[in-house]
Coordinates of C-alpha atoms in Angstrom, one line a residue:
M1 CA 0.0 0.0 0.0
S2 CA 1.3 3.4 -1.0
L3 CA 1.5 6.5 1.1
V4 CA 1.4 10.0 -0.2
P5 CA 4.8 11.5 0.7
V6 CA 5.2 14.8 2.4
A7 CA 9.0 14.5 2.6
A8 CA 11.4 12.4 0.6
A9 CA 11.9 9.7 3.2
A10 CA 8.8 9.0 5.2
E11 CA 9.5 7.8 8.7
R12 CA 6.2 8.8 10.4
R13 CA 2.7 8.3 9.3
L14 CA -0.3 10.7 9.8
A15 CA -3.9 9.5 9.7
V16 CA -6.8 11.9 9.4
L17 CA -9.9 10.2 10.7
A18 CA -13.4 11.1 9.6
L19 CA -14.7 14.3 11.2
Q20 CA -17.7 13.6 13.3
D21 CA -20.8 15.1 11.6
Q22 CA -22.6 16.4 14.7
A23 CA -23.9 19.3 12.6
E24 CA -25.8 16.8 10.4
L25 CA -24.3 18.1 7.2
G26 CA -24.6 14.7 5.5
D27 CA -22.1 12.1 4.7
E28 CA -21.0 13.7 1.4
S29 CA -20.2 17.1 3.0
A30 CA -18.5 15.5 6.1
T31 CA -16.3 13.3 3.8
Y32 CA -15.4 16.4 1.7
L33 CA -14.4 18.4 4.8
T34 CA -12.3 15.4 6.1
D35 CA -10.6 15.1 2.7
L36 CA -9.9 18.8 2.7
V37 CA -8.1 18.5 6.1
R38 CA -6.1 15.5 4.7
Q39 CA -5.1 17.4 1.5
R40 CA -4.1 20.4 3.5
A41 CA -1.9 18.2 5.8
L42 CA 0.1 17.3 2.7
Q43 CA 1.4 20.9 2.7
W44 CA 2.8 20.7 6.2
Q45 CA 6.5 21.5 6.3
V46 CA 7.2 18.6 8.6
P47 CA 10.2 16.4 7.7
D48 CA 9.8 12.6 7.3
L49 CA 6.0 12.6 7.4
A50 CA 3.6 10.7 5.2
V51 CA -0.2 11.2 5.0
I52 CA -2.2 8.0 4.7
T53 CA -4.8 8.3 1.9
R54 CA -8.5 7.7 2.6
E55 CA -8.4 4.6 0.5
N56 CA -5.4 3.1 2.3
L57 CA -6.9 4.1 5.6
V58 CA -10.1 2.2 5.0
A59 CA -8.0 -0.8 3.7
L60 CA -5.9 -0.8 6.9
L61 CA -8.9 -0.9 9.3
P62 CA -9.9 -4.2 10.8
P63 CA -12.7 -6.0 8.9
G64 CA -16.1 -4.6 9.6
S65 CA -14.8 -1.4 11.0
E66 CA -16.0 2.0 9.8
L67 CA -14.1 5.3 10.2
A68 CA -17.2 7.1 11.3
E69 CA -17.7 4.6 14.2
C70 CA -14.4 5.7 15.9
L71 CA -15.2 8.0 18.9
G72 CA -13.2 9.1 21.9
D73 CA -10.3 6.8 22.9
C74 CA -11.1 4.6 19.9
E75 CA -9.7 7.2 17.6
V76 CA -6.2 7.0 19.1
E77 CA -6.4 3.2 19.4
T78 CA -7.4 3.0 15.7
A79 CA -4.3 5.1 14.8
R80 CA -2.1 2.6 16.7
R81 CA -3.7 -0.4 15.0
I82 CA -2.9 1.0 11.5
G83 CA 0.6 2.0 12.5
A84 CA 0.1 5.8 12.3
E85 CA 2.3 7.7 14.7
L86 CA 0.1 10.8 14.5
V87 CA -3.6 11.2 14.1
V88 CA -6.0 14.1 13.4
T89 CA -9.5 13.8 14.7
G90 CA -12.4 16.3 15.1
E91 CA -16.0 17.1 14.8
V92 CA -18.3 19.7 13.2
V93 CA -21.2 21.2 15.2
R94 CA -23.8 23.9 14.8
F95 CA -23.5 26.8 17.1
H96 CA -25.5 30.0 17.2
G97 CA -26.7 29.6 13.6
G98 CA -23.2 28.9 12.3
L99 CA -20.7 26.1 12.2
R100 CA -17.7 25.3 14.3
A101 CA -15.2 22.5 13.7
T102 CA -12.7 21.4 16.3
L103 CA -9.5 19.6 15.1
R104 CA -7.1 17.7 17.4
L105 CA -3.7 16.3 16.7
H106 CA -2.5 13.4 18.9
A107 CA 0.6 11.3 19.2
S108 CA -0.8 7.8 19.0
S109 CA 1.9 6.1 21.1
S110 CA 1.2 8.2 24.2
A111 CA -2.3 9.6 23.4
R112 CA -0.7 13.0 24.1
L113 CA -2.6 16.0 22.7
L114 CA -0.1 17.9 20.6
A115 CA -2.4 20.7 19.3
A116 CA -6.0 21.7 19.0
E117 CA -7.6 24.3 16.7
T118 CA -11.2 25.6 16.1
A119 CA -12.6 26.8 12.8
Q120 CA -15.8 28.9 12.6
A121 CA -18.0 29.7 9.6
A122 CA -21.5 30.8 8.7
D123 CA -22.1 27.9 6.3
P124 CA -20.4 24.8 4.8
G125 CA -19.0 26.8 1.9
A126 CA -17.2 29.3 4.2
M127 CA -16.0 26.5 6.4
E128 CA -13.6 25.4 3.7
Q129 CA -11.1 28.3 4.2
A130 CA -11.6 28.3 8.0
L131 CA -10.8 24.6 8.1
Q132 CA -7.7 25.0 6.0
R133 CA -6.4 27.7 8.3
A134 CA -7.0 25.4 11.3
T135 CA -5.2 22.5 9.6
D136 CA -2.3 24.8 8.8
A137 CA -2.1 25.8 12.5
L138 CA -1.9 22.1 13.6
G139 CA 1.0 21.6 11.2
S140 CA 2.8 24.7 12.6
A141 CA 2.3 23.4 16.1
L142 CA 3.7 20.0 15.2
V143 CA 6.9 21.6 13.8
D144 CA 7.6 23.2 17.2
T145 CA 6.5 20.3 19.3
E146 CA 8.8 17.6 20.6
P147 CA 7.1 14.2 20.8
G148 CA 6.2 13.1 24.3
P149 CA 7.5 9.9 25.9
A150 CA 5.8 6.9 24.5
V151 CA 3.7 4.7 26.8
V152 CA 4.8 1.1 26.6
Y153 CA 1.9 -1.2 25.9
E154 CA 2.9 -4.7 26.9
P155 CA 0.7 -7.8 26.5
A156 CA -1.7 -8.6 29.3
K157 CA 0.3 -11.7 30.2
L158 CA 4.1 -12.0 30.3
P159 CA 5.9 -15.0 28.9
P160 CA 5.6 -18.1 31.1
V161 CA 7.6 -18.2 34.3
P162 CA 10.9 -20.0 33.5
P163 CA 11.8 -23.0 35.6
V164 CA 14.0 -22.3 38.6
E165 CA 17.1 -24.5 38.5
G166 CA 18.0 -26.2 41.7
A167 CA 14.7 -25.3 43.4
P168 CA 11.8 -27.6 44.1
D169 CA 8.6 -27.5 42.1
P170 CA 5.5 -26.5 44.3
A171 CA 3.4 -29.4 43.0
A172 CA 6.1 -31.9 43.9
A173 CA 6.6 -30.3 47.3
N174 CA 2.8 -30.4 48.1
Q175 CA 2.9 -34.2 47.4
S176 CA 6.3 -34.7 49.0
I177 CA 7.5 -36.4 45.9
G178 CA 11.2 -37.2 46.1
L179 CA 11.8 -34.4 48.6
S180 CA 13.1 -34.1 52.1
L181 CA 11.2 -31.2 53.6
R182 CA 14.1 -30.6 56.0
D183 CA 16.1 -29.5 53.0
V184 CA 13.4 -27.2 51.6
D185 CA 13.0 -23.5 52.3
V186 CA 9.3 -23.9 53.0
E187 CA 8.6 -20.2 53.3
A188 CA 10.3 -19.4 50.0
L189 CA 8.4 -22.2 48.4
E190 CA 5.1 -20.9 49.7
L191 CA 5.8 -17.4 48.5
Y192 CA 6.8 -18.8 45.1
E193 CA 3.6 -20.8 44.9
R194 CA 1.5 -17.8 45.9
A195 CA 3.3 -15.6 43.2
L196 CA 2.4 -18.2 40.6
Q197 CA -1.2 -18.3 41.7
V198 CA -1.5 -14.5 41.6
E199 CA 0.1 -14.5 38.2
E200 CA -2.7 -16.8 36.9
Q201 CA -5.6 -14.9 38.5
A202 CA -7.6 -13.2 35.7
D203 CA -8.7 -10.3 37.9
A204 CA -5.2 -9.7 39.5
T205 CA -3.8 -6.2 38.7
S206 CA -0.3 -5.8 37.4
E207 CA 0.6 -4.1 40.7
A208 CA -0.7 -7.1 42.6
R209 CA 1.4 -9.5 40.5
A210 CA 4.5 -7.3 41.0
E211 CA 3.9 -7.2 44.7
A212 CA 3.7 -11.0 45.0
W213 CA 7.0 -11.4 43.2
R214 CA 8.6 -8.6 45.2
D215 CA 7.7 -10.5 48.4
L216 CA 9.5 -13.5 47.1
A217 CA 12.5 -11.5 45.8
A218 CA 13.0 -10.0 49.3
R219 CA 13.9 -13.4 50.7
P220 CA 17.3 -15.0 49.8
S221 CA 16.4 -18.2 48.0
A222 CA 16.9 -20.1 44.7
Y223 CA 13.8 -18.3 43.4
R224 CA 15.2 -14.8 43.9
A225 CA 16.6 -14.1 40.4
V226 CA 13.4 -15.1 38.7
A227 CA 11.3 -13.2 41.2
E228 CA 13.3 -10.0 40.7
Q229 CA 12.9 -10.3 36.9
R230 CA 9.2 -11.0 37.2
A231 CA 8.6 -8.2 39.7
A232 CA 10.5 -5.7 37.5
A233 CA 8.4 -6.7 34.4
W234 CA 5.1 -6.4 36.2
T235 CA 6.1 -3.1 37.7
R236 CA 6.9 -1.7 34.3
R237 CA 3.5 -2.9 33.1
A238 CA 1.8 -1.2 36.0
E239 CA 3.6 2.0 35.3
S240 CA 2.5 1.9 31.7
E241 CA -1.1 1.3 32.6
R242 CA -1.0 4.3 35.0
A243 CA 0.6 6.5 32.3
A244 CA -2.0 5.4 29.7
Q245 CA -4.8 6.1 32.2
S246 CA -3.4 9.5 32.9
A247 CA -3.1 10.2 29.2
R248 CA -6.7 9.3 28.6
A249 CA -7.9 11.4 31.5
E250 CA -5.9 14.4 30.2
R251 CA -7.4 13.9 26.7
R252 CA -10.9 13.8 28.2
R253 CA -10.2 17.0 30.1
L254 CA -8.9 18.8 27.0
V255 CA -11.9 17.7 24.9
E256 CA -14.2 19.0 27.7
A257 CA -12.3 22.2 27.7
D258 CA -12.7 22.5 23.9
W259 CA -16.5 22.1 24.3
A260 CA -16.6 24.6 27.1
R261 CA -15.0 27.2 24.9
I262 CA -17.4 26.4 22.1
E263 CA -20.4 26.7 24.3
R264 CA -19.5 30.1 25.7

């Protein structure tokens, strides 16, 4: 699939998702205004950027998905799925007899809002130029904005816990198979078994899993190295989840602030 290049060597991709037609202009007008934003983005003086065409954007979506169905956090998540580092979203509303369009530019990796602009016009025809100016302003803001730190999204479950060399297996210990309990660190074994159980609990949080492994890592035993590695991995996951939650909350706050300005 080809991309429309903005610079000679495209390293980042920009997706312009369908503007939400809350003004009820009709599908044809809403699509035209979205394409207008996409075409204007081609003129951004941003190095190493490629704009995804509407046709390619539709082709990249999961089967059965529609651009117009993406709302709220789904917009940024959609950009991640199609491999776009940047995404422009927005909506058109009626206000005091006229039209207003709000455009937002996000970094998809962190859900960080990089810029937001509002266009105002008396009718759809006049909205054309206003929307072009708002799109230009997003591009100018991107040139001056350093990307924020990316949020690391790890899978819900880490790779299986590796076997611990030289340490008894909990199942064998419970059945006393080939083991002399006098030679077993029973407390460490119990902590190890508990950590494995917490790991498998579907409703356990990443922080709870990290805490279970930290409890084991705090005690010198044959399990310590594995416990430290596992605790560190789940701690990173917990931090990523908190960062993502914070980013979503900030995005909601900024969207609400946009609407508050529009409603004044």
